[in-house]
XYZ file of C-alpha atoms in Angstrom:
413
model
C 113.351 0.228 -98.968
C 112.056 2.070 -102.031
C 109.645 -0.766 -102.694
C 108.497 -0.716 -99.091
C 107.990 3.024 -99.151
C 105.989 2.787 -102.338
C 103.820 0.064 -100.879
C 102.982 2.110 -97.819
C 102.991 5.689 -99.097
C 100.177 8.188 -99.247
C 99.284 7.037 -102.768
C 97.598 4.026 -101.142
C 95.084 6.359 -99.518
C 95.963 5.359 -95.958
C 99.177 7.293 -95.383
C 102.715 6.044 -94.780
C 102.245 4.506 -91.320
C 99.165 2.300 -91.487
C 100.753 -0.729 -93.182
C 103.827 -0.636 -90.883
C 101.490 -0.419 -87.877
C 99.506 -3.366 -89.246
C 102.773 -5.291 -89.479
C 103.587 -4.270 -85.903
C 100.179 -5.523 -84.744
C 100.835 -8.878 -86.409
C 104.282 -8.904 -84.787
C 102.698 -8.397 -81.351
C 100.068 -11.001 -82.241
C 102.724 -13.669 -82.746
C 104.841 -12.654 -79.770
C 101.841 -13.076 -77.493
C 100.482 -16.283 -79.014
C 103.947 -17.893 -78.970
C 104.617 -17.278 -75.286
C 103.105 -20.613 -74.314
C 105.339 -22.604 -76.673
C 108.452 -20.792 -75.438
C 107.445 -21.353 -71.815
C 106.323 -24.957 -72.380
C 109.420 -26.577 -70.822
C 108.956 -24.501 -67.635
C 105.144 -24.722 -67.492
C 105.250 -28.464 -68.147
C 107.489 -28.983 -65.137
C 105.908 -26.492 -62.719
C 102.304 -27.529 -63.381
C 103.102 -31.232 -64.000
C 101.504 -31.277 -67.463
C 101.868 -34.004 -70.092
C 102.843 -33.374 -73.715
C 99.220 -34.069 -74.621
C 98.039 -31.333 -72.227
C 100.573 -28.911 -73.700
C 99.205 -29.810 -77.126
C 95.662 -29.129 -75.904
C 96.666 -25.704 -74.573
C 98.315 -24.810 -77.870
C 95.316 -26.130 -79.784
C 92.746 -24.375 -77.554
C 93.821 -21.020 -78.951
C 92.480 -22.097 -82.336
C 89.122 -23.280 -80.971
C 88.076 -19.627 -80.712
C 90.561 -18.105 -83.153
C 89.175 -20.066 -86.100
C 85.485 -19.041 -85.847
C 86.613 -15.593 -84.721
C 88.322 -15.059 -88.076
C 84.986 -15.296 -89.882
C 83.336 -12.831 -87.504
C 86.279 -10.425 -87.724
C 86.211 -10.586 -91.527
C 82.544 -9.651 -91.568
C 83.106 -6.788 -89.107
C 86.092 -5.501 -91.108
C 84.186 -5.415 -94.418
C 80.837 -4.316 -93.034
C 81.795 -1.763 -90.393
C 85.192 -0.471 -89.295
C 88.418 -2.443 -89.688
C 90.378 0.132 -87.672
C 88.219 -0.188 -84.554
C 87.843 -3.960 -84.901
C 91.612 -4.403 -84.869
C 92.074 -2.062 -81.898
C 89.477 -3.934 -79.834
C 91.001 -7.284 -80.742
C 94.501 -6.245 -79.739
C 93.306 -4.866 -76.411
C 91.542 -8.156 -75.638
C 94.452 -10.420 -76.509
C 96.935 -8.230 -74.603
C 94.858 -8.473 -71.430
C 94.576 -12.254 -71.867
C 98.363 -12.483 -72.195
C 98.887 -10.421 -69.064
C 96.421 -12.466 -67.006
C 98.108 -15.712 -68.062
C 100.924 -14.768 -65.720
C 98.540 -15.366 -62.816
C 97.275 -18.775 -64.000
C 97.438 -21.455 -61.336
C 96.795 -24.556 -63.399
C 95.735 -26.201 -66.620
C 92.122 -24.965 -66.642
C 93.039 -21.324 -66.040
C 95.532 -21.402 -68.892
C 92.947 -23.118 -71.095
C 90.343 -20.380 -70.539
C 92.857 -17.602 -71.182
C 94.052 -19.300 -74.367
C 90.427 -19.269 -75.558
C 90.150 -15.531 -74.837
C 93.489 -14.926 -76.552
C 92.173 -16.649 -79.672
C 89.096 -14.415 -79.849
C 91.187 -11.247 -79.667
C 93.905 -12.329 -82.075
C 91.387 -13.332 -84.739
C 91.019 -9.653 -85.709
C 94.541 -9.192 -87.080
C 94.553 -10.808 -90.521
C 90.992 -10.086 -91.727
C 91.370 -6.428 -90.760
C 94.811 -6.018 -92.318
C 93.725 -7.777 -95.528
C 90.587 -5.649 -95.777
C 92.610 -2.439 -95.492
C 95.371 -3.583 -97.865
C 92.905 -4.772 -100.517
C 91.087 -1.420 -100.420
C 94.123 0.820 -100.594
C 97.275 -0.910 -101.936
C 97.779 -1.186 -105.742
C 97.900 -4.734 -107.110
C 101.530 -4.459 -108.254
C 102.546 -3.528 -104.670
C 100.680 -6.318 -102.895
C 103.822 -8.434 -102.598
C 105.752 -5.788 -100.666
C 102.810 -4.805 -98.453
C 102.004 -8.403 -97.569
C 105.708 -9.183 -97.289
C 105.919 -6.556 -94.561
C 102.944 -8.143 -92.787
C 104.641 -11.557 -92.950
C 107.865 -10.007 -91.643
C 105.845 -8.971 -88.598
C 104.447 -12.491 -88.376
C 107.925 -14.017 -88.447
C 109.748 -11.521 -86.244
C 107.074 -11.984 -83.576
C 108.083 -15.578 -82.845
C 111.770 -14.627 -83.297
C 111.627 -11.921 -80.641
C 109.248 -13.952 -78.505
C 111.413 -17.048 -78.459
C 114.735 -15.184 -78.183
C 113.917 -12.512 -75.614
C 111.178 -14.617 -74.037
C 113.603 -17.496 -73.533
C 116.294 -15.235 -72.104
C 113.869 -13.312 -69.891
C 112.265 -16.499 -68.594
C 115.660 -17.565 -67.291
C 115.634 -14.377 -65.169
C 111.966 -13.525 -64.542
C 110.312 -16.919 -64.835
C 107.501 -17.649 -67.261
C 104.916 -15.734 -65.225
C 106.945 -12.529 -65.293
C 107.331 -12.711 -69.058
C 103.576 -13.100 -69.616
C 102.928 -10.060 -67.420
C 105.586 -7.978 -69.165
C 104.614 -8.868 -72.722
C 100.905 -8.333 -72.084
C 101.469 -4.862 -70.637
C 103.859 -3.762 -73.400
C 101.466 -4.986 -76.112
C 98.817 -2.506 -75.008
C 101.134 0.394 -75.913
C 100.484 -0.252 -79.634
C 97.043 1.298 -79.227
C 98.550 4.766 -78.704
C 100.079 5.270 -82.189
C 97.313 3.283 -83.903
C 94.514 5.442 -82.537
C 96.501 8.611 -83.241
C 97.375 7.693 -86.838
C 93.972 6.298 -87.808
C 91.673 8.771 -86.048
C 90.749 10.578 -89.273
C 90.654 7.419 -91.369
C 88.513 5.438 -88.934
C 85.950 8.242 -88.772
C 85.215 7.853 -92.484
C 82.403 5.453 -93.449
C 83.308 2.075 -94.919
C 83.487 2.115 -98.737
C 80.287 1.253 -100.519
C 81.808 -1.872 -102.025
C 82.615 -3.129 -98.529
C 79.046 -2.627 -97.316
C 77.485 -4.218 -100.392
C 79.976 -6.979 -101.006
C 79.208 -10.646 -101.633
C 77.709 -12.793 -98.905
C 79.513 -15.636 -97.185
C 77.375 -18.014 -99.235
C 78.596 -16.454 -102.479
C 82.189 -16.793 -101.314
C 81.727 -20.433 -100.303
C 80.312 -21.255 -103.738
C 83.573 -20.261 -105.403
C 85.984 -23.176 -106.027
C 88.898 -20.787 -105.533
C 88.124 -20.366 -101.828
C 88.495 -24.117 -101.287
C 91.786 -24.302 -103.161
C 93.131 -21.300 -101.257
C 91.911 -22.760 -97.957
C 93.620 -26.102 -98.608
C 96.831 -24.374 -99.641
C 96.735 -22.128 -96.596
C 95.932 -25.114 -94.344
C 99.009 -26.945 -95.576
C 101.291 -23.975 -94.888
C 99.768 -23.488 -91.456
C 100.220 -27.137 -90.510
C 103.962 -26.996 -91.111
C 104.361 -23.481 -89.742
C 102.418 -24.132 -86.540
C 104.313 -27.367 -86.043
C 107.527 -25.333 -85.954
C 106.098 -22.445 -83.918
C 104.388 -24.683 -81.364
C 106.848 -27.534 -80.934
C 110.313 -26.296 -81.899
C 111.178 -25.029 -78.376
C 110.276 -28.359 -76.776
C 111.945 -30.260 -79.649
C 115.215 -28.375 -79.187
C 115.202 -28.813 -75.404
C 113.845 -32.356 -75.175
C 115.184 -34.032 -78.336
C 118.351 -32.034 -78.988
C 119.321 -31.306 -75.373
C 119.503 -27.528 -75.748
C 119.418 -25.173 -72.778
C 116.839 -22.378 -72.719
C 119.370 -19.742 -73.901
C 120.603 -22.080 -76.664
C 117.032 -22.808 -77.713
C 116.301 -19.084 -77.763
C 119.320 -18.376 -79.980
C 118.558 -21.093 -82.544
C 114.849 -20.266 -82.561
C 115.507 -16.570 -82.957
C 117.813 -17.185 -85.918
C 115.211 -19.422 -87.555
C 112.578 -16.694 -87.442
C 115.012 -14.044 -88.655
C 115.610 -16.200 -91.731
C 111.841 -16.552 -92.104
C 111.439 -12.770 -91.939
C 114.155 -12.068 -94.504
C 112.708 -14.674 -96.859
C 109.221 -13.176 -96.468
C 110.264 -9.708 -97.476
C 112.491 -10.915 -100.304
C 109.717 -13.184 -101.599
C 107.243 -10.300 -101.701
C 109.772 -7.915 -103.229
C 110.850 -10.417 -105.892
C 107.272 -11.131 -106.943
C 106.509 -7.409 -107.309
C 109.607 -6.937 -109.454
C 108.686 -9.947 -111.589
C 105.141 -8.644 -112.133
C 106.376 -5.111 -112.886
C 108.754 -6.622 -115.464
C 105.788 -8.152 -117.275
C 105.243 -11.457 -115.512
C 101.627 -12.610 -115.320
C 100.501 -12.478 -111.655
C 98.945 -15.933 -111.939
C 102.205 -17.456 -113.150
C 104.274 -15.591 -110.568
C 102.103 -16.642 -107.620
C 101.760 -20.270 -108.698
C 105.496 -20.625 -109.316
C 106.192 -19.458 -105.774
C 103.514 -21.757 -104.360
C 104.724 -24.964 -106.017
C 108.430 -24.320 -105.393
C 108.102 -23.356 -101.736
C 105.687 -26.134 -100.784
C 107.915 -28.765 -102.385
C 111.036 -27.372 -100.697
C 109.310 -27.079 -97.316
C 108.019 -30.650 -97.447
C 111.408 -32.054 -98.470
C 113.277 -30.255 -95.694
C 110.743 -31.304 -93.031
C 111.049 -34.906 -94.155
C 114.834 -34.655 -93.965
C 114.548 -33.527 -90.329
C 113.039 -36.904 -89.452
C 116.117 -38.870 -90.544
C 119.032 -36.426 -90.455
C 121.625 -36.214 -87.646
C 121.115 -33.327 -85.172
C 123.307 -30.694 -86.848
C 121.817 -31.395 -90.279
C 118.288 -31.433 -88.829
C 118.767 -27.895 -87.524
C 119.975 -26.781 -90.970
C 116.883 -28.391 -92.517
C 114.684 -26.454 -90.083
C 116.307 -23.260 -91.355
C 115.540 -24.253 -94.969
C 111.939 -25.014 -93.984
C 111.616 -21.579 -92.392
C 112.889 -19.863 -95.536
C 110.463 -21.816 -97.720
C 107.482 -20.921 -95.514
C 108.649 -17.319 -95.341
C 108.875 -16.942 -99.116
C 105.346 -18.260 -99.667
C 103.687 -16.098 -97.004
C 103.171 -12.858 -98.990
C 101.617 -14.800 -101.864
C 98.967 -16.406 -99.661
C 97.423 -13.055 -98.801
C 98.230 -11.278 -102.075
C 96.416 -14.058 -103.951
C 93.414 -13.882 -101.629
C 93.209 -10.103 -101.936
C 93.442 -10.396 -105.730
C 90.743 -13.065 -105.929
C 88.331 -11.391 -103.495
C 88.868 -7.747 -104.405
C 88.324 -4.846 -101.991
C 84.614 -5.602 -101.575
C 85.205 -9.033 -100.047
C 88.821 -9.307 -98.861
C 87.994 -9.257 -95.151
C 85.324 -11.950 -95.385
C 87.364 -14.031 -97.849
C 90.482 -14.016 -95.671
C 88.335 -14.696 -92.611
C 86.857 -17.799 -94.251
C 90.146 -18.946 -95.777
C 92.172 -18.359 -92.631
C 89.412 -19.947 -90.573
C 89.581 -23.197 -92.519
C 93.368 -23.000 -92.646
C 93.634 -22.720 -88.898
C 92.056 -26.091 -88.350
C 95.715 -27.017 -88.797
C 96.335 -25.227 -85.529
C 93.564 -27.210 -83.846
C 94.501 -30.642 -85.171
C 98.261 -30.330 -85.597
C 99.432 -29.631 -82.030
C 97.222 -32.377 -80.602
C 98.379 -34.898 -83.215
C 101.994 -33.942 -82.578
C 101.604 -34.263 -78.814
C 100.033 -37.708 -79.138
C 102.751 -38.871 -81.572
C 105.527 -37.643 -79.275
C 103.943 -39.254 -76.201
C 103.388 -42.598 -77.941
C 106.666 -42.855 -79.847
C 108.980 -40.991 -77.506
C 110.382 -38.925 -80.378
C 109.610 -36.322 -83.031
C 110.382 -38.340 -86.175
C 106.761 -39.275 -86.887
C 105.652 -35.690 -86.293
C 108.114 -34.414 -88.917
C 106.827 -36.949 -91.457
C 103.222 -35.884 -90.838
C 104.110 -32.184 -91.173
C 105.938 -32.868 -94.454
C 102.968 -34.731 -95.928
C 100.555 -31.956 -94.967
C 102.848 -29.298 -96.426
C 102.921 -31.082 -99.774
C 99.104 -30.878 -99.968
C 99.458 -27.201 -100.781
C 100.534 -28.020 -104.326
C 97.072 -29.504 -104.898
C 95.270 -26.471 -103.470
C 97.188 -23.679 -105.161
C 98.254 -25.491 -108.314
C 95.211 -27.570 -109.257
C 92.088 -26.347 -107.450
C 92.556 -22.680 -108.428
C 92.388 -22.393 -112.204
C 93.701 -18.850 -112.338
C 94.561 -16.246 -109.716
C 92.573 -13.260 -110.964
C 89.735 -11.086 -109.572
C 86.424 -12.882 -109.132
C 83.497 -11.284 -110.971
C 81.025 -11.106 -108.084
C 78.278 -9.857 -110.410
C 78.183 -13.320 -111.975
C 78.057 -15.134 -108.639
């Protein structure tokens, strides 16, 4: 907790509550985006949808989320990250609430598109604020807390969502979660009122253009690495509920329990991964070596455990899913800490918007590919193999395409 307090204290210039509230926003972000996956077994039956249609609904979120990341990054760096995040959360909460009234495939599709626009504000805004105010040797803990929010969101969503759906139905859960999400605006606006009134730092207003960012080879390595993590992560987030129910024969409460445990392991691994990297750097480890060691080890472990899921018996496959979750959790803080280091405070919002935008093509392509594979083969084995191969690509991005993780000299660009 001392590390966490140091990462979020007043010495960062944003007070002790902003980073925890950013983590809470990301938590809400993932609760709301994961509702569809948790409800998929019920929605599929009630609305008579195919696995391919479920894949399209999951993918549709990313059709607007991906370009929205670039826009949100520009808004965060150029204008006001505090207000941009507040507006985004309000929009995605309303979209979640209205999904409870959807009468068919097209209505859900439109609301998933709106949800994607709103949720695109979370990571560019949080990265912009962290890069401006959190010291470099505390980036692991700060980003670890953000990834804890990312991982606990699906954990709470799948656990409580699954249990509540057994009582309230899927429509009631969408209504409840959407309404509760809006409550985050109260502490955020209260805590950031003074901070959001201040003008954006000069380096944010005069930072590098998108063209300058795209000319850097590091952005392409980071985007490929991030894409590979997202492919495996979104495979688990999007398809694990249906996999557990359809392939493993779990009930909704059983699915909720296993899924909740998986995300709790992801959360613990995220925080420990960020904390361990900070301690290593403070002990004299070169940040480049620390980050790259985590990248190579976690991508290799994640790919191996996903591949094992394709051939292992049911009980072992569940254990391999847990290992996969811990590998993805441990790498999470380093994705954003590396991006914030490379971009610097003058470009972190735009950089993360571009990187996350490219990375989230995994969310567009992956769910559709998985749905088609499951429909055509009648099982998930091929989908696990594909996810493992994509996860292994990250070693190329982080390990080979980025020569060194250090601040870019934008004056030379």
